[in-house]
């Protein structure tokens, strides 16, 4: 099976092959660093980390160039600086460091490039000059705007009707816009705001700063080139952010109508109840605080429990379930601690699930099947093979990075038998039965019964509950 990805641009699942067989380029829009990211903001980095790992597996580690930016110049950052009295650079440094640490705790690999917007102002100005020169932009009252009417492919990604485009452009009273759908490429800065002198050819004077959309177009071009293989982000970025990135890049580049990205991938929302988790609604919980009570892998497991294009409801029960499932995996790995894992390939079941548009729920089901096999393996070679397969599969998903003993350290078992102990006993019972050691199997049944645990065997495995 080859990798298939759902391309928002075509609205179809398509086979993925990079433009250059020896290189894959991917860009994911990163955070604006003025406060803590919320767990919804962590969904794209975790989802695209799985894709990054899969691409590295398929094309080789050094062949995949993955850029995730930091937006470190933005109105919200300026406001945060004015409110706290802290310099902008101190705020952006602090929250970029926190973001990096929190994403690492969620098991994401460091991207190949982490460009910062303020390091690419020259490239942004270059794009604006080019757009002005070609008649795709105009200067008005200290601003430079992109003329949406000048690009007949505008709207091809979001496929929105013109009316929605205008509504979506969040029309404020903006006397400098020739058309309500036009968007800002460059805007003037007040004296107490950061800014850069505009080139004299633009026909505006004074200091100014880039619009958000322009930042990504410039960073993509600087780090990855005119056309990249994969562009990712949350589905709210499809319009206007990604539509505007396309318009700017395609019109500014001299490469004659080549697309900005060959594949556009968008993750669904993480919700609290019915609402999208968002800072503006105030219904947020941050990985930073969650990590005080939960291991990073638990958060990662929870984030990957739904398919990336589907909504994911964030609940306590999701976290508890994720922890419980990971405990089972670690219990099995702990039981296999005495045996050395051998070199092995990632099992085909895991690869097939991920190659099917990153179907992580199916990959997790396959992971459970591997665990069941590992838990009931009897001979030393079987156990070594099963352990190796489980670890290889986990590694591709960014899981099982802990030593099993450390995983369980500090987790309290509360009253009665802890869930993972029950799981371990049931695994042992299954193994005993397989070996026809019915005496041991009965002993375990009795022990569980004495602890008020009843269980039922079915073709899907064994389920249990407390009485
Ligand atoms: P922002 O800081 O709002 O630009 O968001 C950073 C990234 O997180 C973008 O890719 C957004 O699309 C994504 N994002 C924001 N809120 C959510 C959410 N509730 N669920 C999933 N992704 C989100
Ligand atoms: Zn972007």
XYZ file of C-alpha atoms and ligand atoms in Angstrom:
491
model
C 0.000 0.000 0.000
C 1.235 3.480 -0.798
C 0.594 6.506 1.329
C -2.760 8.148 0.623
C -3.614 11.556 2.034
C -6.839 13.521 1.900
C -6.034 16.682 -0.019
C -8.375 19.530 0.959
C -7.564 21.201 -2.335
C -9.013 18.392 -4.461
C -11.455 17.194 -1.806
C -10.168 13.643 -2.381
C -7.883 11.070 -0.903
C -4.904 10.927 -3.277
C -1.774 8.791 -3.482
C 1.117 10.827 -2.116
C 4.402 10.956 -3.951
C 6.842 13.833 -3.372
C 7.735 16.043 -6.339
C 11.390 15.132 -5.806
C 11.732 11.405 -5.024
C 14.649 12.147 -2.701
C 13.099 14.947 -0.698
C 9.802 15.657 1.026
C 8.927 19.177 2.138
C 6.236 19.922 4.710
C 5.167 23.151 6.410
C 2.751 23.430 9.311
C 1.544 26.801 10.589
C 2.851 27.198 14.107
C 1.792 29.155 17.165
C 1.654 32.863 17.859
C 3.838 33.051 20.928
C 2.213 35.408 23.413
C 0.769 32.929 25.937
C 0.350 29.199 26.554
C -0.949 27.045 23.708
C -4.143 25.127 24.551
C -4.571 21.409 23.995
C -6.537 22.119 20.766
C -3.476 23.950 19.447
C -1.503 20.794 20.215
C -3.598 18.700 17.860
C -1.853 19.874 14.643
C 1.715 19.421 15.964
C 0.884 15.925 17.235
C -1.022 14.828 14.122
C 1.637 16.189 11.776
C 4.332 14.628 13.929
C 2.816 11.240 13.095
C 2.972 12.189 9.422
C 6.561 13.395 9.856
C 7.493 10.056 11.437
C 5.702 8.100 8.713
C 7.416 10.082 5.945
C 10.808 9.619 7.611
C 10.114 5.913 7.836
C 9.217 5.788 4.168
C 11.733 8.181 2.602
C 14.599 8.201 5.118
C 15.173 10.498 8.065
C 17.277 13.079 6.276
C 14.955 13.222 3.248
C 12.081 14.908 5.079
C 12.255 18.635 5.713
C 9.547 19.755 8.083
C 9.149 23.418 9.007
C 6.919 24.712 11.773
C 7.107 28.440 12.339
C 6.767 30.777 15.278
C 4.681 33.879 14.683
C 6.636 36.324 16.823
C 5.260 39.600 15.460
C 1.534 40.106 15.773
C -1.044 42.480 17.321
C -1.746 40.047 20.177
C 1.936 39.930 21.095
C 2.191 43.713 21.013
C -0.870 43.932 23.290
C 0.585 41.370 25.705
C 3.771 43.425 25.888
C 1.840 46.649 26.534
C -0.226 44.958 29.244
C 2.637 43.283 31.074
C 5.378 45.806 30.440
C 7.636 42.955 29.319
C 9.627 43.502 26.103
C 8.205 41.693 23.063
C 11.313 39.581 22.608
C 11.125 38.379 26.240
C 7.496 37.312 25.743
C 8.092 35.518 22.462
C 11.262 33.796 23.725
C 9.510 32.626 26.858
C 6.441 31.201 25.146
C 8.414 29.688 22.266
C 10.546 27.829 24.834
C 7.458 26.667 26.725
C 5.812 25.559 23.474
C 8.888 23.584 22.447
C 9.136 21.881 25.824
C 5.425 21.056 25.987
C 5.349 19.673 22.448
C 8.428 17.571 23.221
C 6.601 16.216 26.284
C 3.800 15.207 23.911
C 6.366 13.124 22.040
C 6.739 15.335 18.978
C 10.094 15.292 17.244
C 11.750 18.659 16.744
C 10.889 19.953 13.257
C 13.792 20.324 10.854
C 13.259 24.084 10.730
C 11.591 26.444 13.209
C 11.635 29.797 11.425
C 10.585 32.943 13.236
C 8.692 35.606 11.375
C 10.963 38.440 12.534
C 13.944 36.685 10.951
C 12.330 36.884 7.519
C 11.156 40.485 7.195
C 13.370 41.015 4.149
C 11.756 38.095 2.311
C 8.316 39.418 3.255
C 9.205 42.809 1.846
C 10.492 41.080 -1.283
C 7.127 39.396 -1.778
C 5.281 42.689 -1.288
C 7.545 44.453 -3.803
C 6.911 41.713 -6.301
C 3.129 41.835 -5.787
C 3.108 45.625 -6.148
C 5.245 45.368 -9.277
C 2.873 42.899 -10.888
C -0.290 44.790 -10.028
C -1.566 42.275 -7.471
C -1.230 44.728 -4.600
C -1.709 48.416 -3.936
C -0.574 50.896 -1.303
C -3.193 52.949 0.484
C -2.986 55.069 3.638
C 0.189 53.463 4.914
C -1.047 49.938 4.194
C -0.281 47.565 1.365
C -3.201 45.336 0.402
C -3.565 42.310 -1.803
C -6.133 42.805 -4.536
C -8.228 39.648 -4.422
C -9.873 40.409 -7.770
C -6.444 40.261 -9.432
C -6.173 36.512 -8.765
C -8.855 34.493 -10.508
C -8.014 31.315 -8.588
C -8.849 32.960 -5.267
C -11.239 30.703 -3.335
C -10.124 27.441 -4.962
C -8.926 25.966 -1.667
C -11.818 26.951 0.568
C -14.384 26.780 -2.259
C -16.401 29.503 -0.584
C -18.878 31.624 -2.525
C -17.881 35.275 -3.000
C -20.372 36.486 -0.358
C -18.890 34.237 2.279
C -15.420 35.342 1.293
C -16.358 38.943 1.945
C -18.097 38.062 5.223
C -15.143 35.898 6.206
C -12.734 38.733 5.533
C -14.176 40.191 8.749
C -14.917 43.496 7.177
C -14.123 46.199 9.663
C -14.462 49.808 8.658
C -11.397 49.831 6.498
C -11.271 52.897 4.284
C -7.951 51.793 2.835
C -9.490 48.703 1.168
C -10.480 49.095 -2.493
C -12.573 45.946 -2.186
C -13.900 44.393 1.048
C -12.279 41.012 0.282
C -8.784 42.529 -0.052
C -6.416 41.681 2.754
C -3.491 43.354 4.442
C 0.070 42.524 3.435
C 1.710 45.313 5.377
C 0.357 47.768 7.923
C 1.688 50.897 9.594
C 3.192 50.710 13.091
C 2.645 53.361 15.723
C 5.704 54.876 17.380
C 5.545 52.486 20.327
C 5.047 49.424 18.117
C 7.771 47.407 16.420
C 8.221 48.212 12.768
C 10.482 48.206 9.753
C 11.001 50.926 7.146
C 9.181 50.189 3.909
C 11.263 50.218 0.719
C 10.933 53.576 -1.025
C 9.428 51.968 -4.143
C 6.210 51.103 -2.277
C 4.973 54.673 -2.178
C 4.389 54.710 1.576
C 6.504 56.202 4.297
C 7.162 55.280 7.881
C 7.618 52.090 9.760
C 5.307 49.143 9.334
C 4.958 45.434 9.917
C 3.776 42.383 7.995
C 0.299 40.871 8.009
C 0.082 37.360 9.438
C -0.627 35.587 6.119
C 2.427 37.116 4.488
C 4.680 35.703 7.185
C 4.003 32.084 6.247
C 4.385 32.701 2.500
C 7.823 34.226 3.130
C 8.983 31.527 5.559
C 7.883 28.737 3.240
C 9.745 30.243 0.329
C 12.869 30.967 2.373
C 13.122 27.520 3.935
C 11.449 25.109 1.548
C 11.015 26.678 -1.903
C 8.223 27.888 -4.163
C 6.228 24.649 -4.150
C 6.133 22.358 -1.145
C 4.754 18.844 -0.964
C 2.526 19.188 2.085
C 1.019 22.154 3.880
C -0.824 21.522 7.134
C -2.807 23.262 9.835
C -6.146 23.282 11.600
C -9.293 23.504 9.503
C -9.937 27.086 10.646
C -6.810 28.109 8.733
C -8.220 26.969 5.411
C -9.886 30.339 5.035
C -8.727 33.038 5.048
C -5.168 32.174 6.131
C -4.279 29.449 3.645
C -6.306 30.949 0.827
C -4.324 34.153 1.305
C -0.998 32.332 1.513
C -1.787 30.768 -1.875
C -2.799 34.094 -3.420
C 0.350 35.880 -2.240
C 2.786 33.135 -3.113
C 1.360 32.199 -6.493
C 1.139 35.820 -7.615
C 4.519 36.922 -6.262
C 6.675 34.049 -7.425
C 8.296 34.114 -10.827
C 7.786 30.392 -11.273
C 4.752 30.818 -13.497
C 1.602 29.532 -11.804
C 3.095 26.654 -9.828
C 1.062 25.806 -6.730
C 2.243 26.771 -3.258
C 1.569 23.260 -1.946
C 0.722 20.022 -3.700
C -1.190 18.620 -0.722
C -3.236 20.607 1.786
C -4.049 18.807 5.025
C -6.359 20.152 7.708
C -7.100 18.690 11.102
C -10.552 18.859 12.688
C -11.281 20.704 15.897
C -10.748 19.595 19.401
C -13.961 20.500 21.203
C -15.121 21.133 24.727
C -18.692 19.926 24.671
C -20.133 21.303 21.451
C -17.739 24.215 21.164
C -14.356 24.464 19.546
C -11.721 24.953 22.204
C -10.509 28.506 21.733
C -8.967 31.303 23.698
C -11.763 33.654 22.671
C -14.425 31.384 24.211
C -12.278 30.880 27.291
C -12.955 27.119 27.351
C -9.323 26.144 27.229
C -7.071 23.784 29.067
C -3.367 23.893 28.328
C -0.933 21.018 27.853
C 1.258 22.927 30.289
C -1.218 22.403 33.143
C -2.365 18.954 31.974
C 1.239 17.775 32.085
C 1.240 18.363 35.834
C -1.254 15.499 36.272
C -0.827 13.358 33.192
C 2.112 11.858 31.387
C 2.711 13.435 27.970
C 2.058 10.116 26.242
C -1.418 10.029 27.768
C -2.200 13.380 26.137
C -0.696 12.188 22.876
C -2.660 8.946 22.977
C -5.862 10.924 23.614
C -5.106 13.322 20.729
C -4.515 10.416 18.355
C -7.590 8.455 19.443
C -9.766 10.079 16.773
C -9.012 10.357 13.072
C -7.300 13.708 12.509
C -10.039 15.060 10.224
C -12.798 14.212 12.710
C -13.770 16.350 15.680
C -12.376 15.187 19.005
C -14.191 15.873 22.239
C -11.843 16.528 25.126
C -13.100 14.982 28.367
C -11.711 13.625 31.624
C -12.943 10.216 30.602
C -10.889 10.390 27.382
C -7.795 11.020 29.494
C -8.636 8.248 31.946
C -9.278 5.776 29.130
C -6.047 6.759 27.408
C -4.084 6.289 30.615
C -5.723 2.910 31.207
C -4.915 1.696 27.717
C -1.320 2.876 27.914
C -0.976 1.135 31.288
C -1.956 -2.131 29.604
C 0.716 -1.661 26.954
C 3.340 -0.811 29.524
C 2.305 -3.759 31.701
C 2.911 -6.084 28.762
C 6.247 -4.407 28.032
C 7.149 -4.764 31.675
C 6.342 -8.486 31.537
C 8.674 -8.697 28.547
C 11.425 -6.709 30.252
C 13.584 -9.807 30.673
C 13.785 -10.397 26.948
C 15.810 -8.460 24.399
C 13.773 -7.100 21.486
C 15.209 -8.082 18.125
C 15.484 -5.982 14.954
C 12.239 -5.980 13.094
C 10.119 -4.093 10.580
C 7.110 -2.000 11.571
C 4.188 -4.445 11.349
C 2.174 -4.194 8.138
C -1.102 -3.643 10.016
C 0.213 -0.405 11.549
C 1.732 0.846 8.315
C -1.426 0.103 6.343
C -3.567 2.042 8.836
C -1.290 5.088 8.830
C -0.806 5.027 5.075
C -4.566 5.269 4.761
C -4.739 9.014 5.443
C -3.221 8.652 8.921
C -5.949 6.432 10.299
C -4.739 6.499 13.901
C -7.838 4.827 15.426
C -7.222 1.853 13.156
C -3.519 1.938 14.010
C -4.428 1.864 17.705
C -6.684 -1.149 17.150
C -3.774 -2.861 15.392
C -1.539 -1.881 18.298
C -3.921 -3.601 20.723
C -3.818 -6.746 18.591
C -0.016 -6.669 18.719
C -0.163 -6.267 22.484
C -2.499 -9.234 22.816
C -0.068 -11.304 20.801
C 2.876 -10.100 22.882
C 1.023 -10.799 26.127
C 0.289 -14.383 25.191
C 3.546 -15.248 23.419
C 5.173 -18.222 25.117
C 8.511 -19.186 23.606
C 11.522 -16.889 23.884
C 11.778 -16.212 20.123
C 8.039 -15.477 19.964
C 8.276 -13.088 22.896
C 11.315 -11.317 21.438
C 9.583 -10.907 18.092
C 6.313 -9.727 19.626
C 8.095 -7.216 21.846
C 10.086 -5.879 18.913
C 6.953 -5.460 16.796
C 5.109 -3.693 19.567
C 8.007 -1.307 20.144
C 8.508 -0.615 16.433
C 4.796 0.112 16.016
C 4.780 2.317 19.104
C 7.851 4.200 17.934
C 6.194 5.079 14.624
C 3.274 6.508 16.586
C 5.564 8.241 19.090
C 4.509 5.959 21.959
C 6.209 3.670 24.495
C 9.245 5.892 24.874
C 9.372 5.242 28.648
C 11.000 2.484 30.522
C 8.017 0.408 31.792
C 9.249 0.571 35.361
C 9.405 4.362 35.300
C 5.995 4.515 33.686
C 4.393 2.930 36.719
C 6.419 4.780 39.296
C 4.207 7.092 41.263
C 0.907 5.888 39.795
C -1.304 4.954 42.700
C -3.334 1.793 42.668
C -6.016 3.028 45.073
C -8.252 0.455 46.712
C -8.251 -3.130 45.466
C -6.348 -4.371 42.443
C -5.140 -1.672 40.075
C -6.486 -1.848 36.523
C -3.118 -2.696 35.076
C -2.647 -5.544 37.552
C -6.022 -6.955 36.549
C -5.053 -6.676 32.901
C -1.772 -8.395 33.629
C -3.507 -11.231 35.458
C -5.958 -11.683 32.600
C -3.099 -11.779 30.143
C -1.369 -14.360 32.266
C -4.562 -16.402 32.422
C -4.905 -16.303 28.622
C -1.347 -17.490 28.307
C -1.865 -20.241 30.883
C -4.911 -21.486 28.994
C -2.987 -21.436 25.735
C -0.361 -23.607 27.410
C -3.135 -25.822 28.797
C -2.072 -24.905 32.316
C -5.661 -24.904 33.566
C -4.641 -25.069 37.212
C -2.914 -21.667 36.954
C -5.807 -20.262 34.897
C -8.273 -21.304 37.605
C -6.062 -19.882 40.307
C -6.092 -16.502 38.585
C -9.869 -16.662 38.146
C -10.216 -17.308 41.878
C -7.843 -14.503 42.773
C -9.806 -12.047 40.631
C -13.102 -13.265 42.087
C -11.720 -12.755 45.597
C -11.048 -9.152 44.582
C -14.588 -8.676 43.274
C -13.601 -8.746 39.633
C -15.807 -10.559 37.198
C -14.824 -11.122 33.615
C -16.173 -12.535 30.424
C -14.367 -14.185 27.523
C -15.515 -13.418 23.987
C -14.098 -13.655 20.491
C -12.863 -10.021 20.915
C -10.883 -10.861 24.031
C -11.700 -10.620 27.702
C -13.632 -7.775 29.335
C -13.869 -7.246 33.076
C -15.644 -5.134 35.637
C -15.718 -4.650 39.352
C -18.774 -5.941 41.165
P -3.801 29.715 16.493
O -2.867 30.013 17.634
O -5.235 30.036 16.761
O -3.295 30.284 15.180
O -3.778 28.141 16.303
C -2.600 27.381 16.112
C -2.982 26.093 15.429
O -3.937 25.359 16.216
C -3.667 26.283 14.072
O -3.227 25.260 13.199
C -5.132 26.134 14.381
O -5.857 25.726 13.267
C -5.095 25.050 15.440
N -6.256 25.068 16.342
C -6.729 26.105 17.045
N -7.793 25.737 17.801
C -7.975 24.413 17.574
C -8.898 23.427 18.074
N -9.828 23.728 18.988
N -8.797 22.170 17.612
C -7.828 21.829 16.727
N -6.937 22.691 16.200
C -6.998 23.980 16.629
Zn 0.441 29.846 7.925
